[in-house]
């Protein structure tokens, strides 16, 4: 497994220096890496989406904002976020030792667990965000419950601006 995961490491992984802040490319690579990990483990892709939501919200907190100044710390936060997301949303969790192995020895089990505690505290344990599939399922549920009526959109709450309800102008 470790050889396989070694090939999945983002290219920014080897550029892990505290003098390099996180940029858009580094975030994209971490997001792709999370997707590759969930795919390799056979988990739903929504776990990668949840991981990135947790990671993004973590770095938006006062405690997590310093993480953006250090790619090493950001990578550790990403490991903690995927560890937590898998533990909560997947049928089978990974051990902290396995997650530490994903870092190819850069981080220890204790590092991952300490960052997980930091992430959970900063997020106030809000680690069950809605995903794009949750929204799609909700919309489909609303539409499917209205298929029995004459017009399946009769019960949907539409807002029509008052200027749109005026009678159409007479044609010449």
PDB file of C-alpha atoms in Angstrom:
ATOM      1  CA  UNK A   1       0.000   0.000   0.000  1.00  0.00           C
ATOM      2  CA  UNK A   2       2.722   2.498   0.876  1.00  0.00           C
ATOM      3  CA  UNK A   3       4.224   2.313  -2.634  1.00  0.00           C
ATOM      4  CA  UNK A   4       0.821   3.019  -4.143  1.00  0.00           C
ATOM      5  CA  UNK A   5       0.177   5.970  -1.836  1.00  0.00           C
ATOM      6  CA  UNK A   6       3.676   7.314  -2.494  1.00  0.00           C
ATOM      7  CA  UNK A   7       2.619   7.818  -6.110  1.00  0.00           C
ATOM      8  CA  UNK A   8      -0.471   9.736  -4.963  1.00  0.00           C
ATOM      9  CA  UNK A   9       1.431  12.342  -2.968  1.00  0.00           C
ATOM     10  CA  UNK A  10       0.969  15.865  -4.334  1.00  0.00           C
ATOM     11  CA  UNK A  11       3.993  17.366  -6.047  1.00  0.00           C
ATOM     12  CA  UNK A  12       3.922  20.188  -3.490  1.00  0.00           C
ATOM     13  CA  UNK A  13       4.503  17.524  -0.818  1.00  0.00           C
ATOM     14  CA  UNK A  14       8.229  17.531  -1.471  1.00  0.00           C
ATOM     15  CA  UNK A  15       8.281  21.340  -1.332  1.00  0.00           C
ATOM     16  CA  UNK A  16       7.150  21.296   2.272  1.00  0.00           C
ATOM     17  CA  UNK A  17       9.024  24.167   3.799  1.00  0.00           C
ATOM     18  CA  UNK A  18       7.719  26.570   6.384  1.00  0.00           C
ATOM     19  CA  UNK A  19       8.715  29.512   4.180  1.00  0.00           C
ATOM     20  CA  UNK A  20       6.198  28.463   1.494  1.00  0.00           C
ATOM     21  CA  UNK A  21       2.633  29.615   2.134  1.00  0.00           C
ATOM     22  CA  UNK A  22      -0.320  27.682   0.778  1.00  0.00           C
ATOM     23  CA  UNK A  23      -1.490  28.932  -2.602  1.00  0.00           C
ATOM     24  CA  UNK A  24      -4.297  27.923  -4.968  1.00  0.00           C
ATOM     25  CA  UNK A  25      -2.155  25.267  -6.648  1.00  0.00           C
ATOM     26  CA  UNK A  26      -1.207  23.668  -3.329  1.00  0.00           C
ATOM     27  CA  UNK A  27      -4.860  23.553  -2.271  1.00  0.00           C
ATOM     28  CA  UNK A  28      -5.871  22.019  -5.613  1.00  0.00           C
ATOM     29  CA  UNK A  29      -3.189  19.352  -5.268  1.00  0.00           C
ATOM     30  CA  UNK A  30      -4.345  18.503  -1.758  1.00  0.00           C
ATOM     31  CA  UNK A  31      -7.958  18.262  -3.012  1.00  0.00           C
ATOM     32  CA  UNK A  32      -6.874  15.938  -5.836  1.00  0.00           C
ATOM     33  CA  UNK A  33      -4.830  13.894  -3.367  1.00  0.00           C
ATOM     34  CA  UNK A  34      -7.876  13.526  -1.086  1.00  0.00           C
ATOM     35  CA  UNK A  35      -9.921  12.337  -4.056  1.00  0.00           C
ATOM     36  CA  UNK A  36      -7.224   9.845  -5.031  1.00  0.00           C
ATOM     37  CA  UNK A  37      -7.030   8.485  -1.474  1.00  0.00           C
ATOM     38  CA  UNK A  38     -10.803   7.998  -1.199  1.00  0.00           C
ATOM     39  CA  UNK A  39     -10.854   6.350  -4.641  1.00  0.00           C
ATOM     40  CA  UNK A  40      -7.943   4.044  -3.746  1.00  0.00           C
ATOM     41  CA  UNK A  41      -9.657   2.989  -0.531  1.00  0.00           C
ATOM     42  CA  UNK A  42     -12.991   2.443  -2.282  1.00  0.00           C
ATOM     43  CA  UNK A  43     -14.809   5.128  -0.311  1.00  0.00           C
ATOM     44  CA  UNK A  44     -17.416   7.489  -1.724  1.00  0.00           C
ATOM     45  CA  UNK A  45     -15.976  10.606  -3.331  1.00  0.00           C
ATOM     46  CA  UNK A  46     -18.168  12.704  -1.049  1.00  0.00           C
ATOM     47  CA  UNK A  47     -15.670  11.955   1.727  1.00  0.00           C
ATOM     48  CA  UNK A  48     -13.060  13.965  -0.174  1.00  0.00           C
ATOM     49  CA  UNK A  49     -15.619  16.776  -0.525  1.00  0.00           C
ATOM     50  CA  UNK A  50     -16.316  16.667   3.231  1.00  0.00           C
ATOM     51  CA  UNK A  51     -12.567  16.613   3.922  1.00  0.00           C
ATOM     52  CA  UNK A  52     -11.997  19.757   1.874  1.00  0.00           C
ATOM     53  CA  UNK A  53     -14.980  21.480   3.478  1.00  0.00           C
ATOM     54  CA  UNK A  54     -13.565  20.749   6.933  1.00  0.00           C
ATOM     55  CA  UNK A  55     -10.071  21.829   5.869  1.00  0.00           C
ATOM     56  CA  UNK A  56     -11.327  25.070   4.276  1.00  0.00           C
ATOM     57  CA  UNK A  57     -13.451  25.916   7.298  1.00  0.00           C
ATOM     58  CA  UNK A  58     -10.546  25.091   9.628  1.00  0.00           C
ATOM     59  CA  UNK A  59      -8.159  27.495   7.894  1.00  0.00           C
ATOM     60  CA  UNK A  60     -10.906  30.139   8.038  1.00  0.00           C
ATOM     61  CA  UNK A  61     -10.880  30.009  11.853  1.00  0.00           C
ATOM     62  CA  UNK A  62      -8.608  32.078  14.042  1.00  0.00           C
ATOM     63  CA  UNK A  63      -6.645  29.011  15.142  1.00  0.00           C
ATOM     64  CA  UNK A  64      -6.424  27.477  11.676  1.00  0.00           C
ATOM     65  CA  UNK A  65      -5.528  30.630   9.763  1.00  0.00           C
ATOM     66  CA  UNK A  66      -1.839  30.290  10.624  1.00  0.00           C
ATOM     67  CA  UNK A  67      -1.881  26.949   8.799  1.00  0.00           C
ATOM     68  CA  UNK A  68      -2.026  28.816   5.482  1.00  0.00           C
ATOM     69  CA  UNK A  69       1.437  30.225   6.111  1.00  0.00           C
ATOM     70  CA  UNK A  70       3.083  26.805   6.270  1.00  0.00           C
ATOM     71  CA  UNK A  71       2.580  24.041   3.683  1.00  0.00           C
ATOM     72  CA  UNK A  72       3.833  21.393   6.111  1.00  0.00           C
ATOM     73  CA  UNK A  73       1.188  22.329   8.650  1.00  0.00           C
ATOM     74  CA  UNK A  74      -1.455  22.522   5.898  1.00  0.00           C
ATOM     75  CA  UNK A  75      -0.572  19.008   4.741  1.00  0.00           C
ATOM     76  CA  UNK A  76      -0.836  17.756   8.307  1.00  0.00           C
ATOM     77  CA  UNK A  77      -4.227  19.479   8.636  1.00  0.00           C
ATOM     78  CA  UNK A  78      -5.330  17.762   5.405  1.00  0.00           C
ATOM     79  CA  UNK A  79      -4.265  14.387   6.825  1.00  0.00           C
ATOM     80  CA  UNK A  80      -6.198  15.084  10.022  1.00  0.00           C
ATOM     81  CA  UNK A  81      -9.247  16.207   8.024  1.00  0.00           C
ATOM     82  CA  UNK A  82      -9.291  13.087   5.847  1.00  0.00           C
ATOM     83  CA  UNK A  83      -8.704  10.907   8.917  1.00  0.00           C
ATOM     84  CA  UNK A  84     -11.673  12.522  10.676  1.00  0.00           C
ATOM     85  CA  UNK A  85     -13.927  12.461   7.596  1.00  0.00           C
ATOM     86  CA  UNK A  86     -13.249   8.786   6.961  1.00  0.00           C
ATOM     87  CA  UNK A  87     -13.753   7.957  10.627  1.00  0.00           C
ATOM     88  CA  UNK A  88     -17.174   9.645  10.637  1.00  0.00           C
ATOM     89  CA  UNK A  89     -18.525   9.003   7.134  1.00  0.00           C
ATOM     90  CA  UNK A  90     -16.952   5.755   5.893  1.00  0.00           C
ATOM     91  CA  UNK A  91     -18.005   2.236   6.821  1.00  0.00           C
ATOM     92  CA  UNK A  92     -14.476   1.445   8.028  1.00  0.00           C
ATOM     93  CA  UNK A  93     -12.064   3.875   9.677  1.00  0.00           C
ATOM     94  CA  UNK A  94      -8.320   4.111   9.204  1.00  0.00           C
ATOM     95  CA  UNK A  95      -6.016   3.847  12.176  1.00  0.00           C
ATOM     96  CA  UNK A  96      -3.943   6.916  13.051  1.00  0.00           C
ATOM     97  CA  UNK A  97      -0.866   4.795  12.319  1.00  0.00           C
ATOM     98  CA  UNK A  98      -2.107   4.158   8.772  1.00  0.00           C
ATOM     99  CA  UNK A  99      -2.816   7.859   8.267  1.00  0.00           C
ATOM    100  CA  UNK A 100       0.695   8.671   9.486  1.00  0.00           C
ATOM    101  CA  UNK A 101       2.051   6.142   6.956  1.00  0.00           C
ATOM    102  CA  UNK A 102       0.272   8.083   4.210  1.00  0.00           C
ATOM    103  CA  UNK A 103       2.709  10.894   4.969  1.00  0.00           C
ATOM    104  CA  UNK A 104       5.664   8.575   4.278  1.00  0.00           C
ATOM    105  CA  UNK A 105       7.090   9.206   7.729  1.00  0.00           C
ATOM    106  CA  UNK A 106       6.828  12.981   7.699  1.00  0.00           C
ATOM    107  CA  UNK A 107       4.220  12.956  10.480  1.00  0.00           C
ATOM    108  CA  UNK A 108       3.628  10.609  13.395  1.00  0.00           C
ATOM    109  CA  UNK A 109       0.438   9.145  14.762  1.00  0.00           C
ATOM    110  CA  UNK A 110       0.680  11.691  17.602  1.00  0.00           C
ATOM    111  CA  UNK A 111       1.014  14.558  15.091  1.00  0.00           C
ATOM    112  CA  UNK A 112      -2.135  13.428  13.272  1.00  0.00           C
ATOM    113  CA  UNK A 113      -4.120  13.011  16.494  1.00  0.00           C
ATOM    114  CA  UNK A 114      -2.986  16.383  17.871  1.00  0.00           C
ATOM    115  CA  UNK A 115      -3.966  18.129  14.630  1.00  0.00           C
ATOM    116  CA  UNK A 116      -7.301  16.297  14.653  1.00  0.00           C
ATOM    117  CA  UNK A 117      -8.027  17.659  18.144  1.00  0.00           C
ATOM    118  CA  UNK A 118      -7.054  21.146  16.994  1.00  0.00           C
ATOM    119  CA  UNK A 119      -9.266  20.855  13.899  1.00  0.00           C
ATOM    120  CA  UNK A 120     -12.251  19.540  15.868  1.00  0.00           C
ATOM    121  CA  UNK A 121     -11.961  22.288  18.480  1.00  0.00           C
ATOM    122  CA  UNK A 122     -11.623  25.026  15.858  1.00  0.00           C
ATOM    123  CA  UNK A 123     -14.653  23.683  13.958  1.00  0.00           C
ATOM    124  CA  UNK A 124     -16.557  23.185  17.221  1.00  0.00           C
ATOM    125  CA  UNK A 125     -17.081  19.563  16.149  1.00  0.00           C
ATOM    126  CA  UNK A 126     -19.085  20.634  13.085  1.00  0.00           C
ATOM    127  CA  UNK A 127     -17.728  17.964  10.759  1.00  0.00           C
ATOM    128  CA  UNK A 128     -20.886  16.865   8.977  1.00  0.00           C
ATOM    129  CA  UNK A 129     -21.304  19.509   6.252  1.00  0.00           C
ATOM    130  CA  UNK A 130     -23.794  19.145   3.415  1.00  0.00           C
ATOM    131  CA  UNK A 131     -22.329  17.953   0.135  1.00  0.00           C
ATOM    132  CA  UNK A 132     -23.370  18.708  -3.416  1.00  0.00           C
ATOM    133  CA  UNK A 133     -25.048  15.280  -3.539  1.00  0.00           C
ATOM    134  CA  UNK A 134     -27.081  16.177  -0.437  1.00  0.00           C
ATOM    135  CA  UNK A 135     -28.454  19.215  -2.273  1.00  0.00           C
ATOM    136  CA  UNK A 136     -29.149  17.170  -5.408  1.00  0.00           C
ATOM    137  CA  UNK A 137     -31.010  14.505  -3.401  1.00  0.00           C
ATOM    138  CA  UNK A 138     -33.101  17.172  -1.664  1.00  0.00           C
ATOM    139  CA  UNK A 139     -34.069  18.789  -4.962  1.00  0.00           C
ATOM    140  CA  UNK A 140     -34.941  15.408  -6.487  1.00  0.00           C
ATOM    141  CA  UNK A 141     -37.034  14.548  -3.413  1.00  0.00           C
ATOM    142  CA  UNK A 142     -38.993  17.789  -3.756  1.00  0.00           C
ATOM    143  CA  UNK A 143     -39.594  17.191  -7.459  1.00  0.00           C
ATOM    144  CA  UNK A 144     -40.535  13.523  -7.035  1.00  0.00           C
ATOM    145  CA  UNK A 145     -43.054  14.256  -4.261  1.00  0.00           C
ATOM    146  CA  UNK A 146     -44.860  16.620  -6.615  1.00  0.00           C
ATOM    147  CA  UNK A 147     -45.192  14.219  -9.569  1.00  0.00           C
ATOM    148  CA  UNK A 148     -48.672  13.097  -8.468  1.00  0.00           C
ATOM    149  CA  UNK A 149     -50.228  16.531  -8.934  1.00  0.00           C
ATOM    150  CA  UNK A 150     -51.430  17.849 -12.304  1.00  0.00           C
ATOM    151  CA  UNK A 151     -48.511  20.231 -12.403  1.00  0.00           C
ATOM    152  CA  UNK A 152     -45.524  18.825 -10.571  1.00  0.00           C
ATOM    153  CA  UNK A 153     -44.289  22.329  -9.754  1.00  0.00           C
ATOM    154  CA  UNK A 154     -47.546  23.505  -8.108  1.00  0.00           C
ATOM    155  CA  UNK A 155     -46.195  23.211  -4.570  1.00  0.00           C
ATOM    156  CA  UNK A 156     -42.726  24.607  -5.161  1.00  0.00           C
ATOM    157  CA  UNK A 157     -42.152  27.972  -3.487  1.00  0.00           C
ATOM    158  CA  UNK A 158     -41.344  30.331  -6.359  1.00  0.00           C
ATOM    159  CA  UNK A 159     -40.782  34.022  -5.922  1.00  0.00           C
ATOM    160  CA  UNK A 160     -42.089  36.227  -8.706  1.00  0.00           C
ATOM    161  CA  UNK A 161     -41.026  39.846  -8.631  1.00  0.00           C
ATOM    162  CA  UNK A 162     -44.073  42.198  -8.741  1.00  0.00           C
ATOM    163  CA  UNK A 163     -42.847  43.821 -11.951  1.00  0.00           C
ATOM    164  CA  UNK A 164     -43.095  40.428 -13.672  1.00  0.00           C
ATOM    165  CA  UNK A 165     -46.790  39.979 -12.889  1.00  0.00           C
ATOM    166  CA  UNK A 166     -47.975  42.928 -14.987  1.00  0.00           C
ATOM    167  CA  UNK A 167     -50.137  42.052 -17.982  1.00  0.00           C
ATOM    168  CA  UNK A 168     -48.200  41.664 -21.228  1.00  0.00           C
ATOM    169  CA  UNK A 169     -48.210  44.678 -23.523  1.00  0.00           C
ATOM    170  CA  UNK A 170     -50.674  44.527 -26.410  1.00  0.00           C
ATOM    171  CA  UNK A 171     -49.029  43.626 -29.681  1.00  0.00           C
ATOM    172  CA  UNK A 172     -49.384  46.183 -32.517  1.00  0.00           C
TER     173      UNK A 172
END
